[in-house]
Short mmCIF file of C-alpha atoms in Angstrom, two decimals:
data_model
loop_
_atom_site.label_atom_id
_atom_site.label_comp_id
_atom_site.label_asym_id
_atom_site.label_seq_id
_atom_site.Cartn_x
_atom_site.Cartn_y
_atom_site.Cartn_z
CA UNK A 96 38.17 117.55 2.64
CA UNK A 97 40.27 120.42 1.35
CA UNK A 98 37.50 121.39 -1.09
CA UNK A 99 34.90 121.23 1.67
CA UNK A 100 37.01 123.59 3.74
CA UNK A 101 37.04 126.09 0.87
CA UNK A 102 33.22 126.28 0.69
CA UNK A 103 32.09 129.81 1.65
CA UNK A 104 30.43 129.88 5.09
CA UNK A 105 27.34 131.57 3.73
CA UNK A 106 26.82 128.78 1.21
CA UNK A 107 27.05 126.23 4.00
CA UNK A 108 24.51 128.28 5.97
CA UNK A 109 22.14 128.31 2.97
CA UNK A 110 22.35 124.54 2.60
CA UNK A 111 21.83 123.85 6.31
CA UNK A 112 18.91 126.25 6.48
CA UNK A 113 17.35 124.68 3.37
CA UNK A 114 17.39 121.24 5.01
CA UNK A 115 15.95 122.34 8.36
CA UNK A 116 12.23 122.60 7.37
CA UNK A 117 12.06 118.93 6.42
CA UNK A 118 14.16 117.86 9.38
CA UNK A 119 11.87 119.78 11.74
CA UNK A 120 8.92 117.63 10.57
CA UNK A 121 10.87 114.44 11.22
CA UNK A 122 11.95 115.71 14.64
CA UNK A 123 8.31 116.52 15.54
CA UNK A 124 6.99 113.12 14.43
CA UNK A 125 9.81 111.39 16.31
CA UNK A 126 8.93 113.34 19.45
CA UNK A 127 12.36 115.02 19.73
CA UNK A 128 11.58 118.73 19.26
CA UNK A 129 8.13 120.27 18.69
CA UNK A 130 7.86 121.84 15.28
CA UNK A 131 6.83 125.30 16.54
CA UNK A 132 9.92 125.37 18.78
CA UNK A 133 12.41 124.45 16.03
CA UNK A 134 10.73 126.88 13.63
CA UNK A 135 10.63 129.78 16.08
CA UNK A 136 14.11 129.33 17.53
CA UNK A 137 16.18 128.17 14.56
CA UNK A 138 14.56 128.22 11.12
CA UNK A 139 12.85 131.62 11.00
CA UNK A 140 15.66 133.62 12.72
CA UNK A 141 18.32 132.03 10.50
CA UNK A 142 16.27 132.80 7.38
CA UNK A 143 15.92 136.45 8.43
CA UNK A 144 19.67 136.78 9.05
CA UNK A 145 20.54 135.34 5.62
CA UNK A 146 17.94 137.56 3.97
CA UNK A 147 19.45 140.69 5.52
CA UNK A 148 22.98 139.62 4.56
CA UNK A 149 21.85 138.93 1.01
CA UNK A 150 20.39 142.41 0.68
CA UNK A 151 23.14 144.50 2.30
CA UNK A 152 26.23 142.25 1.84
CA UNK A 153 25.48 140.27 -1.33
CA UNK A 154 27.65 137.43 -2.59
CA UNK A 155 27.60 135.52 -5.88
CA UNK A 156 26.40 132.40 -4.05
CA UNK A 157 23.24 134.21 -2.91
CA UNK A 158 22.08 134.01 -6.50
CA UNK A 159 22.23 130.22 -6.28
CA UNK A 160 19.97 130.25 -3.23
CA UNK A 161 17.50 132.56 -4.95
CA UNK A 162 17.38 130.45 -8.13
CA UNK A 163 17.01 127.27 -6.09
CA UNK A 164 14.19 128.76 -4.03
CA UNK A 165 12.35 129.85 -7.16
CA UNK A 166 12.60 126.54 -8.99
CA UNK A 167 11.86 124.55 -5.85
CA UNK A 168 8.62 126.47 -5.31
CA UNK A 169 7.62 125.95 -8.96
CA UNK A 170 8.39 122.21 -8.79
CA UNK A 171 6.29 121.91 -5.62
CA UNK A 172 3.38 123.68 -7.32
CA UNK A 173 3.46 121.23 -10.24
CA UNK A 174 3.68 118.33 -7.79
CA UNK A 175 0.65 119.66 -5.87
CA UNK A 176 -1.44 119.85 -9.04
CA UNK A 177 -1.06 116.08 -9.28
CA UNK A 178 -1.39 115.48 -5.53
CA UNK A 179 -4.47 117.65 -4.93
CA UNK A 180 -6.17 116.07 -7.93
CA UNK A 181 -5.84 112.65 -6.27
CA UNK A 182 -6.92 114.14 -2.92
CA UNK A 183 -9.81 116.45 -3.78
CA UNK A 184 -11.26 114.89 -6.94
CA UNK A 185 -10.34 111.21 -6.73
CA UNK A 186 -10.21 110.85 -2.95
CA UNK A 187 -7.44 108.26 -3.04
CA UNK A 188 -5.71 109.64 0.07
CA UNK A 189 -6.00 112.50 2.54
CA UNK A 190 -4.25 115.86 2.78
CA UNK A 191 -1.95 116.00 5.80
CA UNK A 192 -0.56 119.50 5.08
CA UNK A 193 -3.20 121.31 7.23
CA UNK A 194 -2.37 118.94 10.09
CA UNK A 195 1.31 119.81 9.74
CA UNK A 196 0.35 123.51 9.81
CA UNK A 197 -1.27 123.07 13.22
CA UNK A 198 2.06 121.71 14.51
CA UNK A 199 3.77 124.81 13.21
CA UNK A 200 1.50 127.38 14.86
CA UNK A 201 0.79 125.13 17.86
CA UNK A 202 -3.02 125.14 17.66
CA UNK A 203 -5.68 122.50 17.95
CA UNK A 204 -5.78 120.05 15.02
CA UNK A 205 -9.39 120.96 14.40
CA UNK A 206 -8.40 124.44 13.15
CA UNK A 207 -7.60 123.19 9.68
CA UNK A 208 -8.04 126.52 7.91
CA UNK A 209 -5.30 128.23 9.90
CA UNK A 210 -3.29 125.05 9.78
CA UNK A 211 -3.74 124.84 6.00
CA UNK A 212 -2.43 128.37 5.43
CA UNK A 213 0.56 127.88 7.71
CA UNK A 214 1.22 124.38 6.38
CA UNK A 215 1.26 125.35 2.70
CA UNK A 216 3.46 128.39 3.32
CA UNK A 217 5.91 126.09 5.10
CA UNK A 218 5.61 123.49 2.35
CA UNK A 219 6.37 125.88 -0.50
CA UNK A 220 8.91 128.26 1.06
CA UNK A 221 10.50 125.72 3.39
CA UNK A 222 10.22 122.18 2.07
CA UNK A 223 10.09 122.68 -1.72
CA UNK A 224 12.18 125.86 -1.83
CA UNK A 225 14.78 124.38 0.49
CA UNK A 226 15.14 121.27 -1.68
CA UNK A 227 15.62 123.50 -4.72
CA UNK A 228 18.37 125.43 -2.95
CA UNK A 229 20.19 122.25 -1.98
CA UNK A 230 20.05 120.75 -5.46
CA UNK A 231 21.18 123.85 -7.35
CA UNK A 232 24.03 124.48 -4.92
CA UNK A 233 25.19 120.89 -5.35
CA UNK A 234 24.87 121.17 -9.14
CA UNK A 235 27.04 124.28 -9.19
CA UNK A 236 29.57 122.89 -6.71
CA UNK A 237 30.08 119.68 -8.68
CA UNK A 238 29.75 120.90 -12.27
CA UNK A 239 26.78 118.60 -12.84
CA UNK A 240 25.52 120.33 -15.96
CA UNK A 241 28.82 119.72 -17.78
CA UNK A 242 27.85 116.05 -18.01
CA UNK A 243 24.89 116.85 -20.26
CA UNK A 244 21.11 117.31 -19.97
CA UNK A 245 20.34 113.61 -19.54
CA UNK A 246 22.67 113.21 -16.60
CA UNK A 247 21.33 116.42 -15.04
CA UNK A 248 17.74 115.25 -15.35
CA UNK A 249 18.58 111.81 -13.99
CA UNK A 250 20.40 113.37 -11.03
CA UNK A 251 17.43 115.63 -10.27
CA UNK A 252 15.00 112.69 -10.28
CA UNK A 253 17.35 110.63 -8.11
CA UNK A 254 17.64 113.55 -5.71
CA UNK A 255 13.84 113.82 -5.47
CA UNK A 256 13.35 110.08 -5.08
CA UNK A 257 16.38 109.13 -2.98
CA UNK A 258 16.90 111.47 -0.03
CA UNK A 259 13.55 113.32 -0.35
CA UNK A 260 11.00 110.57 -0.89
CA UNK A 261 13.14 108.13 1.08
CA UNK A 262 13.23 110.56 4.00
CA UNK A 263 9.44 110.90 3.84
CA UNK A 264 9.02 107.13 4.00
CA UNK A 265 11.38 106.93 6.97
CA UNK A 266 9.36 109.63 8.74
CA UNK A 267 6.07 107.84 8.07
CA UNK A 268 7.57 104.58 9.34
CA UNK A 269 8.31 106.12 12.74
CA UNK A 270 6.08 104.94 15.61
CA UNK A 271 3.67 107.90 15.30
CA UNK A 272 4.20 108.52 11.58
CA UNK A 273 1.15 106.86 10.10
CA UNK A 274 -1.08 108.24 12.84
CA UNK A 275 0.05 111.85 12.38
CA UNK A 276 0.62 111.92 8.59
CA UNK A 277 -0.98 109.22 6.41
CA UNK A 278 -1.20 105.42 6.41
CA UNK A 279 1.19 103.45 4.22
CA UNK A 280 -0.72 101.54 1.55
CA UNK A 281 0.21 100.56 -2.00
CA UNK A 282 -1.84 103.51 -3.25
CA UNK A 283 -0.29 106.13 -0.97
CA UNK A 284 3.23 104.84 -1.57
CA UNK A 285 2.74 104.86 -5.35
CA UNK A 286 1.14 108.31 -5.41
CA UNK A 287 3.81 109.87 -3.24
CA UNK A 288 6.55 108.30 -5.39
CA UNK A 289 5.01 109.57 -8.64
CA UNK A 290 4.63 113.04 -7.12
CA UNK A 291 8.31 113.17 -6.16
CA UNK A 292 9.32 112.03 -9.65
CA UNK A 293 7.33 114.96 -11.06
CA UNK A 294 9.06 117.25 -8.57
CA UNK A 295 12.47 115.99 -9.72
CA UNK A 296 11.67 116.43 -13.42
CA UNK A 297 10.62 120.06 -12.95
CA UNK A 298 13.63 120.75 -10.75
CA UNK A 299 15.98 119.26 -13.35
CA UNK A 300 14.44 121.36 -16.11
CA UNK A 301 14.86 124.43 -13.95
CA UNK A 302 18.50 123.59 -13.34
CA UNK A 303 19.10 123.32 -17.07
CA UNK A 304 17.44 126.66 -17.73
CA UNK A 305 19.49 128.58 -15.16
CA UNK A 306 21.99 130.85 -16.90
CA UNK A 307 25.57 131.03 -15.69
CA UNK A 308 24.87 128.67 -12.84
CA UNK A 309 28.50 127.66 -12.41
CA UNK A 310 29.69 131.28 -12.48
CA UNK A 311 27.88 131.91 -9.18
CA UNK A 312 30.09 129.33 -7.46
CA UNK A 313 33.27 131.14 -6.48
CA UNK A 314 35.06 128.33 -4.64
CA UNK A 315 36.62 125.11 -5.96
CA UNK A 316 34.45 122.18 -6.90
CA UNK A 317 33.56 119.98 -3.98
CA UNK A 318 33.47 116.94 -6.26
CA UNK A 319 34.55 117.22 -9.90
CA UNK A 320 31.96 114.98 -11.55
CA UNK A 321 33.38 115.66 -15.00
CA UNK A 322 36.77 114.31 -13.96
CA UNK A 323 35.19 111.28 -12.29
CA UNK A 324 33.20 110.55 -15.45
CA UNK A 325 36.45 110.42 -17.45
CA UNK A 326 38.14 108.10 -14.96
CA UNK A 327 40.10 105.41 -16.80
CA UNK A 328 40.14 107.19 -20.15
CA UNK A 329 43.40 107.80 -21.97
CA UNK A 330 44.81 111.27 -21.41
CA UNK A 331 44.67 113.83 -24.17
CA UNK A 332 47.58 113.52 -26.58
CA UNK A 333 50.44 115.89 -25.90
CA UNK A 334 51.08 118.06 -28.97
CA UNK A 335 54.56 117.52 -30.42
CA UNK A 336 56.08 120.57 -32.09
CA UNK A 337 57.05 120.35 -35.72
CA UNK A 338 60.65 119.61 -36.59
CA UNK A 339 61.09 123.11 -37.92
CA UNK A 340 60.08 124.54 -34.53
CA UNK A 341 62.89 122.76 -32.68
CA UNK A 342 65.82 125.17 -32.27
CA UNK A 343 69.27 124.00 -33.20
CA UNK A 344 70.45 124.44 -29.62
CA UNK A 345 67.92 121.83 -28.46
CA UNK A 346 69.33 119.11 -30.72
CA UNK A 347 72.10 116.77 -29.50
CA UNK A 348 75.56 117.87 -30.53
CA UNK A 349 76.39 114.49 -32.04
CA UNK A 350 73.43 114.72 -34.43
CA UNK A 351 74.22 118.10 -35.92
CA UNK A 352 75.62 118.14 -39.44
CA UNK A 353 76.94 120.96 -41.57
CA UNK A 354 74.26 122.98 -43.27
CA UNK A 355 73.66 122.35 -46.94
CA UNK A 356 75.23 124.94 -49.25
CA UNK A 357 72.91 127.68 -50.33
CA UNK A 358 71.65 127.49 -53.88
CA UNK A 359 73.02 130.06 -56.26
CA UNK A 360 70.42 132.43 -57.69
CA UNK A 361 69.21 131.68 -61.17
CA UNK A 362 69.87 128.69 -63.37
CA UNK A 363 73.15 127.25 -64.61
CA UNK A 364 73.66 126.01 -68.14
CA UNK A 365 74.64 122.37 -68.33
CA UNK A 366 77.36 121.42 -70.88
CA UNK A 367 75.87 119.81 -73.95
CA UNK A 368 76.50 116.10 -74.23
CA UNK A 369 78.00 115.65 -70.72
CA UNK A 370 76.68 113.56 -67.85
CA UNK A 371 76.37 114.90 -64.35
CA UNK A 372 76.87 112.19 -61.76
CA UNK A 373 79.37 110.19 -59.74
CA UNK A 374 80.59 108.25 -62.81
CA UNK A 375 81.75 111.38 -64.66
CA UNK A 376 83.31 113.14 -61.68
CA UNK A 377 81.22 116.23 -62.29
CA UNK A 378 79.98 118.04 -59.26
CA UNK A 379 76.38 117.31 -58.25
CA UNK A 380 74.29 120.12 -56.96
CA UNK A 381 72.67 119.94 -53.56
CA UNK A 382 69.52 117.81 -53.59
CA UNK A 383 67.55 120.68 -52.10
CA UNK A 384 68.19 122.87 -55.14
CA UNK A 385 67.20 121.29 -58.49
CA UNK A 386 69.34 122.06 -61.55
CA UNK A 387 67.81 124.50 -63.98
CA UNK A 388 68.69 125.20 -67.63
CA UNK A 389 67.42 128.35 -69.35
CA UNK A 390 65.30 128.19 -72.49
CA UNK A 391 67.02 128.74 -75.86
CA UNK A 392 66.34 131.94 -77.70
CA UNK A 393 65.89 130.30 -81.06
CA UNK A 394 63.74 127.49 -82.30
CA UNK A 395 64.50 123.87 -82.68
CA UNK A 396 64.81 121.34 -79.94
CA UNK A 397 64.10 122.75 -76.49
CA UNK A 398 66.89 122.25 -73.97
CA UNK A 399 65.15 122.83 -70.65
CA UNK A 400 64.85 120.49 -67.71
CA UNK A 401 63.76 121.32 -64.19
CA UNK A 402 63.93 118.22 -62.02
CA UNK A 403 65.10 117.17 -58.60
CA UNK A 404 67.25 114.06 -58.31
CA UNK A 405 67.50 112.42 -54.90
CA UNK A 406 69.49 109.23 -54.84
CA UNK A 407 68.18 107.87 -58.14
CA UNK A 408 64.62 109.01 -57.46
CA UNK A 409 63.22 111.60 -59.86
CA UNK A 410 60.67 113.97 -58.39
CA UNK A 411 58.32 115.03 -61.21
CA UNK A 412 55.90 117.52 -59.70
CA UNK A 413 55.07 115.94 -56.33
CA UNK A 414 54.98 112.26 -57.34
CA UNK A 415 58.28 110.38 -56.80
CA UNK A 416 59.12 108.04 -59.69
CA UNK A 417 61.71 105.34 -58.94
CA UNK A 418 64.45 105.22 -61.57
CA UNK A 419 64.76 101.43 -61.52
CA UNK A 420 61.98 100.83 -64.04
CA UNK A 421 63.04 98.71 -66.97
CA UNK A 422 60.69 100.43 -69.43
CA UNK A 423 61.19 104.07 -70.31
CA UNK A 424 59.55 106.53 -67.94
CA UNK A 425 57.40 109.10 -69.73
CA UNK A 426 57.24 112.59 -68.22
CA UNK A 427 54.67 114.79 -69.95
CA UNK A 428 55.46 118.44 -70.43
CA UNK A 429 59.30 118.23 -70.37
CA UNK A 430 61.07 118.61 -73.68
CA UNK A 431 64.83 118.21 -73.62
CA UNK A 432 67.78 116.38 -75.04
CA UNK A 433 70.01 116.44 -71.99
CA UNK A 434 71.41 113.85 -69.58
CA UNK A 435 70.78 114.34 -65.84
CA UNK A 436 72.32 112.15 -63.15
CA UNK A 437 73.19 109.32 -65.49
CA UNK A 438 69.79 109.21 -67.24
CA UNK A 439 69.43 110.21 -70.89
CA UNK A 440 66.32 112.32 -71.53
CA UNK A 441 65.22 112.45 -75.18
CA UNK A 442 62.16 113.61 -77.03
CA UNK A 443 60.86 115.86 -79.71
CA UNK A 444 59.67 119.36 -79.17
CA UNK A 445 55.98 119.69 -78.39
CA UNK A 446 55.50 116.11 -77.20
CA UNK A 447 56.25 113.82 -74.24
CA UNK A 448 59.75 112.72 -73.51
CA UNK A 449 61.09 109.28 -72.66
CA UNK A 450 63.81 108.43 -70.19
CA UNK A 451 65.74 105.23 -70.49
CA UNK A 452 66.95 103.08 -67.59
CA UNK A 453 70.00 104.22 -65.72
CA UNK A 454 73.29 102.41 -66.08
CA UNK A 455 75.67 101.82 -63.21
CA UNK A 456 74.97 100.67 -59.64
CA UNK A 457 71.44 99.62 -58.78
CA UNK A 458 69.52 102.54 -57.24
CA UNK A 459 68.08 102.17 -53.77
CA UNK A 460 64.52 103.10 -52.80
CA UNK A 461 63.80 106.24 -50.83
CA UNK A 462 65.23 106.12 -47.33
CA UNK A 463 67.07 102.81 -47.73
CA UNK A 464 70.58 102.42 -46.32
CA UNK A 465 73.29 101.52 -48.85
CA UNK A 466 75.42 98.44 -48.24
CA UNK A 467 78.84 98.85 -46.73
CA UNK A 468 80.65 98.27 -50.01
CA UNK A 469 78.66 100.69 -52.13
CA UNK A 470 80.45 103.75 -53.39
CA UNK A 471 78.92 107.14 -53.69
CA UNK A 472 76.94 109.39 -51.39
CA UNK A 473 74.74 107.75 -48.73
CA UNK A 474 71.00 107.48 -49.17
CA UNK A 475 68.70 109.96 -47.49
CA UNK A 476 67.45 108.74 -44.13
CA UNK A 477 63.66 108.78 -44.36
CA UNK A 478 62.95 109.15 -40.64
CA UNK A 479 66.00 111.08 -39.47
CA UNK A 480 66.36 113.62 -42.29
CA UNK A 481 69.99 114.08 -41.40
CA UNK A 482 69.39 114.59 -37.67
CA UNK A 483 70.35 111.15 -36.42
CA UNK A 484 73.63 110.53 -34.68
CA UNK A 485 76.52 109.88 -36.97
CA UNK A 486 77.65 106.29 -36.97
#
């Protein structure tokens, strides 16, 4: 109801005016209001007022009415090619449009030429054009085209068959309907239904070809068909910012830990023949900064190693290699004779090196928690990365 209240008054006037030509035929057949009275007092004056407003005080929604009128007239012309073929050449049913024209100009039914001119002008500009205006306004107000071409075409055919052809059948079923218009037979019912399907197909194609149709609708959508089509679907996932994007002030105070010491620039020579690890008491460097030993100036055995040791896990390149393997671990491209974190690295210059198994406490896999009785630094928490609350 709130969206209906936001519809511009001129759009509502266009839609009401577009429906009046068909309703005037039903009112005449039902004996409520003569067609020449409703046309002269309501339909034609209202059309002139909207035409003047569209010329001197234009609105974006006037473009919808113009596009709907154009495609409605074209769809009616294609429909009449089929209908007049069955009337004039095949003779399967009669043409009641001249009779309707005599109602409009209030002349004797025998004056079919004048009635035919008036009737077909009313049929194209009023009936067909009005239906085109109604459909395109509804398509823009509901975002119909966002559901895809197939849905748009199906909606156009349903619009032509449901309210349009259904309204025609209701009018013919009135007490004077078959006498004034045409008798209801299987042939006439089938032909009229096929003709309205053709009308709906052309109208749907015209709706798809309209450029910037939704941009001419300035108000909110009356019914958001796109939202209704997604009813029951899971909502779009909410993007979670990366851990690096979370400021330190947003983290809980209990989960903050002192920052790791900054790595000193350059490498540091390791003492020859000494172990670096908890068993020797030597200081271990921060896991984020791998130890580095410069190359020797002379020849002989190369004494360079550049590795990262994280809780008994050696990172060689980007592939973690657990240090619990019984057989020697071969690392191609490293040539050294040093010991790093309790593991002796040996090999000849120019070839692969072999690392023997580590002695001491059994290493833990990446991210595992050490038992309560284990000595040494705690294992790295795989999921928390040091941000979990301290226990």
